[in-house]
Coordinates of C-alpha atoms in Angstrom, one line a residue:
X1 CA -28.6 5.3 -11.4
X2 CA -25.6 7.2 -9.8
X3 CA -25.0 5.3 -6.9
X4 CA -24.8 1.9 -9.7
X5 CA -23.2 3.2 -11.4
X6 CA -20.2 4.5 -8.6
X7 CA -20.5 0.9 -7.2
X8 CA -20.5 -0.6 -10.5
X9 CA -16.8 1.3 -11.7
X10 CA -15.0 0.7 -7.9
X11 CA -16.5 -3.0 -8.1
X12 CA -14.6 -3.4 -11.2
X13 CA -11.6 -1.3 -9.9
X14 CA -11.4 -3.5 -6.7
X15 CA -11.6 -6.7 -8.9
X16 CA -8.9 -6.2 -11.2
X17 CA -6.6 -4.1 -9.2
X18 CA -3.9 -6.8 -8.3
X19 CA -0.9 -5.5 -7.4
X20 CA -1.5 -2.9 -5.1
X21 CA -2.5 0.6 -4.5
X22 CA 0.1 2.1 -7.6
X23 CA -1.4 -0.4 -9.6
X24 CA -4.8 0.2 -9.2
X25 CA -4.1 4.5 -10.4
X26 CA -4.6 3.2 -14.0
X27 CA -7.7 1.7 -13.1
X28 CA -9.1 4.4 -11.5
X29 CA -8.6 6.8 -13.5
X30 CA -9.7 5.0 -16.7
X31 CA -13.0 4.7 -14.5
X32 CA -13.3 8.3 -13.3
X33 CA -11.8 10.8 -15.9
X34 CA -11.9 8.7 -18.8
X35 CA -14.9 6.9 -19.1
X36 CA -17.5 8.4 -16.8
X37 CA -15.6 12.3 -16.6
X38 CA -16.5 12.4 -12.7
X39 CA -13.2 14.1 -12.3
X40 CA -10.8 16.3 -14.5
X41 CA -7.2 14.8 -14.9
X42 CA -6.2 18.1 -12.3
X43 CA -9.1 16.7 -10.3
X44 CA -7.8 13.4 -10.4
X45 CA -4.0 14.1 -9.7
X46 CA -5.3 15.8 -6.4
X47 CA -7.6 13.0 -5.8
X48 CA -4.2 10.7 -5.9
X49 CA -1.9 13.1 -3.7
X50 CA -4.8 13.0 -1.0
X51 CA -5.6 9.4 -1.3
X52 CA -1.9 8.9 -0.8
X53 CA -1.8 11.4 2.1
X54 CA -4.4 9.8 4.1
X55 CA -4.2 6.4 5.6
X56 CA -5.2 3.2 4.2
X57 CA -5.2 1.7 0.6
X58 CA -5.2 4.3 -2.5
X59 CA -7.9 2.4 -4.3
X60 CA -10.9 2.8 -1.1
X61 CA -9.6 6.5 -0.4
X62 CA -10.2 6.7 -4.2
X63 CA -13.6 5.4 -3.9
X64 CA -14.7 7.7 -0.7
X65 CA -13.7 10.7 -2.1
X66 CA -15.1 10.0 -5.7
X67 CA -18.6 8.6 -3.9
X68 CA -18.5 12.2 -2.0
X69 CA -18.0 14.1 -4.6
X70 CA -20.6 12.5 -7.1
X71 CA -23.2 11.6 -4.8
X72 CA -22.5 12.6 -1.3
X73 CA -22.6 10.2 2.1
X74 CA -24.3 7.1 0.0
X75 CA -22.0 7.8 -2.8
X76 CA -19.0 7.1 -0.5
X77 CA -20.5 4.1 1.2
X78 CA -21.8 2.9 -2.3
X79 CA -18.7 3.3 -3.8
X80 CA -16.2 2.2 -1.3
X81 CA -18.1 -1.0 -0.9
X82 CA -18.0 -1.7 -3.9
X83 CA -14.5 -1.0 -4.4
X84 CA -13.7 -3.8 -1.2
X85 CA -16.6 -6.6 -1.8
X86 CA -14.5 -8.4 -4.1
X87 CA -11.6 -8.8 -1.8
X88 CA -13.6 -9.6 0.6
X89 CA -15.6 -12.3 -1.5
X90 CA -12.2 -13.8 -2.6
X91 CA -10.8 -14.2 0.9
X92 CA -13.7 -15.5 2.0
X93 CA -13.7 -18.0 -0.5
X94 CA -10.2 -18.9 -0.5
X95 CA -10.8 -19.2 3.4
X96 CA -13.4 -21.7 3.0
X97 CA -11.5 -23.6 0.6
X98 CA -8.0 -23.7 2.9
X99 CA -10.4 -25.0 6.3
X100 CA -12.0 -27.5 3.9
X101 CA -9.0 -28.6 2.1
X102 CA -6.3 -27.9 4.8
X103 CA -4.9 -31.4 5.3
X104 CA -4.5 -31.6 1.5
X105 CA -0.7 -32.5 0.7
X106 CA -1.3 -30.1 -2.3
X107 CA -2.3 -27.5 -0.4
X108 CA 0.3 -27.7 1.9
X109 CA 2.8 -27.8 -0.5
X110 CA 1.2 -24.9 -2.8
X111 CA 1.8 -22.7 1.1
X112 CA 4.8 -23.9 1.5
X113 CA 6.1 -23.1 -1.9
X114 CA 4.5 -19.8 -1.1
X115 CA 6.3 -19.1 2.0
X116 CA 10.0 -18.1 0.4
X117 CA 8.2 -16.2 -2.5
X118 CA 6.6 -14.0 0.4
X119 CA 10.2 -13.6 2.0
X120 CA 11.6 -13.0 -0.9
X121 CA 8.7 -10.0 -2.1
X122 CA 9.3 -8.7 1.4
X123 CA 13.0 -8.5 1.4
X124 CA 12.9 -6.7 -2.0
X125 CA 10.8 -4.0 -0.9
X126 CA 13.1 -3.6 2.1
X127 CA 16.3 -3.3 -0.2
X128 CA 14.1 -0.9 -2.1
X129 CA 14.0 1.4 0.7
X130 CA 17.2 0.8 2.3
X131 CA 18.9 1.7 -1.3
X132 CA 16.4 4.8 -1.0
X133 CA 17.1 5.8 2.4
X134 CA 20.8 5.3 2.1
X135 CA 21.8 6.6 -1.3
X136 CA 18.7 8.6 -2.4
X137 CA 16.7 8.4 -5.9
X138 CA 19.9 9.0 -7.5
X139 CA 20.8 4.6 -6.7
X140 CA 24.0 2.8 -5.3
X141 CA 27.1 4.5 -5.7
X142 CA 30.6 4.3 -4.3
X143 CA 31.3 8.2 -3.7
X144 CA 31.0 8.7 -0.1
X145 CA 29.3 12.0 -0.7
X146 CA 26.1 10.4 -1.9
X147 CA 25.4 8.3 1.2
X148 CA 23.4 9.5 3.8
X149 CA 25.0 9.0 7.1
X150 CA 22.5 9.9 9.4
X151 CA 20.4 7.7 7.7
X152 CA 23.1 4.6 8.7
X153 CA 23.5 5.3 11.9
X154 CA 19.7 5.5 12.5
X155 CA 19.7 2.2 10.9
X156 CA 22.7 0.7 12.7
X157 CA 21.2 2.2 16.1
X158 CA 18.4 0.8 15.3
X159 CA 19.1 -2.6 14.5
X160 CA 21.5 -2.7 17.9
X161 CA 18.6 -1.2 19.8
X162 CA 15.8 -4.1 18.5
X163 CA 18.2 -6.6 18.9
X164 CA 19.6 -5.8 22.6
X165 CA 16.6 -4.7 24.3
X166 CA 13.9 -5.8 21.7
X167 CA 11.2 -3.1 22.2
X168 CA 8.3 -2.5 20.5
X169 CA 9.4 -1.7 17.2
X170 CA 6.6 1.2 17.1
X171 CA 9.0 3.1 19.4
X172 CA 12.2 2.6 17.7
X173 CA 10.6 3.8 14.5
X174 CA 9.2 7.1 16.3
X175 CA 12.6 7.6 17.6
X176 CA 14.3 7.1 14.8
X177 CA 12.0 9.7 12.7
X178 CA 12.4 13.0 15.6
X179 CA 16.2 12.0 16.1
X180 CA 16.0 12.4 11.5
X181 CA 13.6 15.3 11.9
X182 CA 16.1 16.9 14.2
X183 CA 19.3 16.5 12.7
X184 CA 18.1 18.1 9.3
X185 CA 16.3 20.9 10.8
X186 CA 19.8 21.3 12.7
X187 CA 22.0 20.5 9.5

């Protein structure tokens, strides 16, 4: 009745969780300290620094370490497939529908008007952490002593670097984070 009921709360967690990993903590912990007290709110803030910690989404790390915790190996695998069969349903679905219906006008034009909503989505959240990286928490600001100027010349390097040679981005970004480490253990 366990392992339902794991599979039953992450199915339900991984169905209405749109938005993301932060908007799926809600969810989660409605399911698991709320209504089925798996995990104390303590519990359940640790649960969330871990899940955050460790790679991949919040919501399946959620699931694995809940499913552990309640009813060991099967309780993880119960648990975290419940928490990804309706995304994987959906796609499916909505893949079966786009090879069927491809040459639709409608559907191109639904992708198309899709395509600058994505940019624009992706832009944001690379403002977001530009304004992060540049100013801090504390926002834009004027004052030169609130800008972070390692910070822009690891950007500006950066961008001259990807443009100029164009390497493997994978590099530039593990360059850029042991020149950072080093200049603030230095600093």
């Amino acid at each position: 009745m366990i392992l339902l009921k794991l599979f039953w709360s992450f199915f339900q967690i991984g169905m209405f969780s749109i938005g993301g990993g932060m908007a799926a903590i809600p969810l989660i912990q409605n399911q698991v300290v709320n209504l089925h007290q798996w995990l104390t709110l303590r519990e359940f803030t640790d649960l969330i620094t871990i899940a955050e910690m460790t790679p991949g989404p919040i919501a399946i790390n959620s699931a694995t370490f809940v499913g552990i915790r309640i009813a060991g190996i099967p309780g993880a695998i119960i648990a975290t497939l419940g928490c990804i069969l309706p995304s994987c349903v959906i796609v499916s679905v909505l893949a079966w529908i786009y090879f069927k219906y491809k040459e639709l006008t409608v559907i191109q034009g639904v992708l198309s008007g899709l395509r600058p909503a994505i940019v624009a989505l992706i832009a944001s959240a690379g403002m977001s952490i530009f304004k992060l990286a540049i100013w801090g928490e504390g926002g834009f600001s004027i004052n030169p002593q609130n800008i972070n100027f390692v910070s822009v010349f690891l950007f500006t390097l950066s961008i001259l670097i990807l443009r100029k040679w164009k390497p493997n981005p994978i590099f530039v970004m593990l360059g850029s984070g042991i020149i950072g480490g080093v200049v603030y253990l230095i600093i």
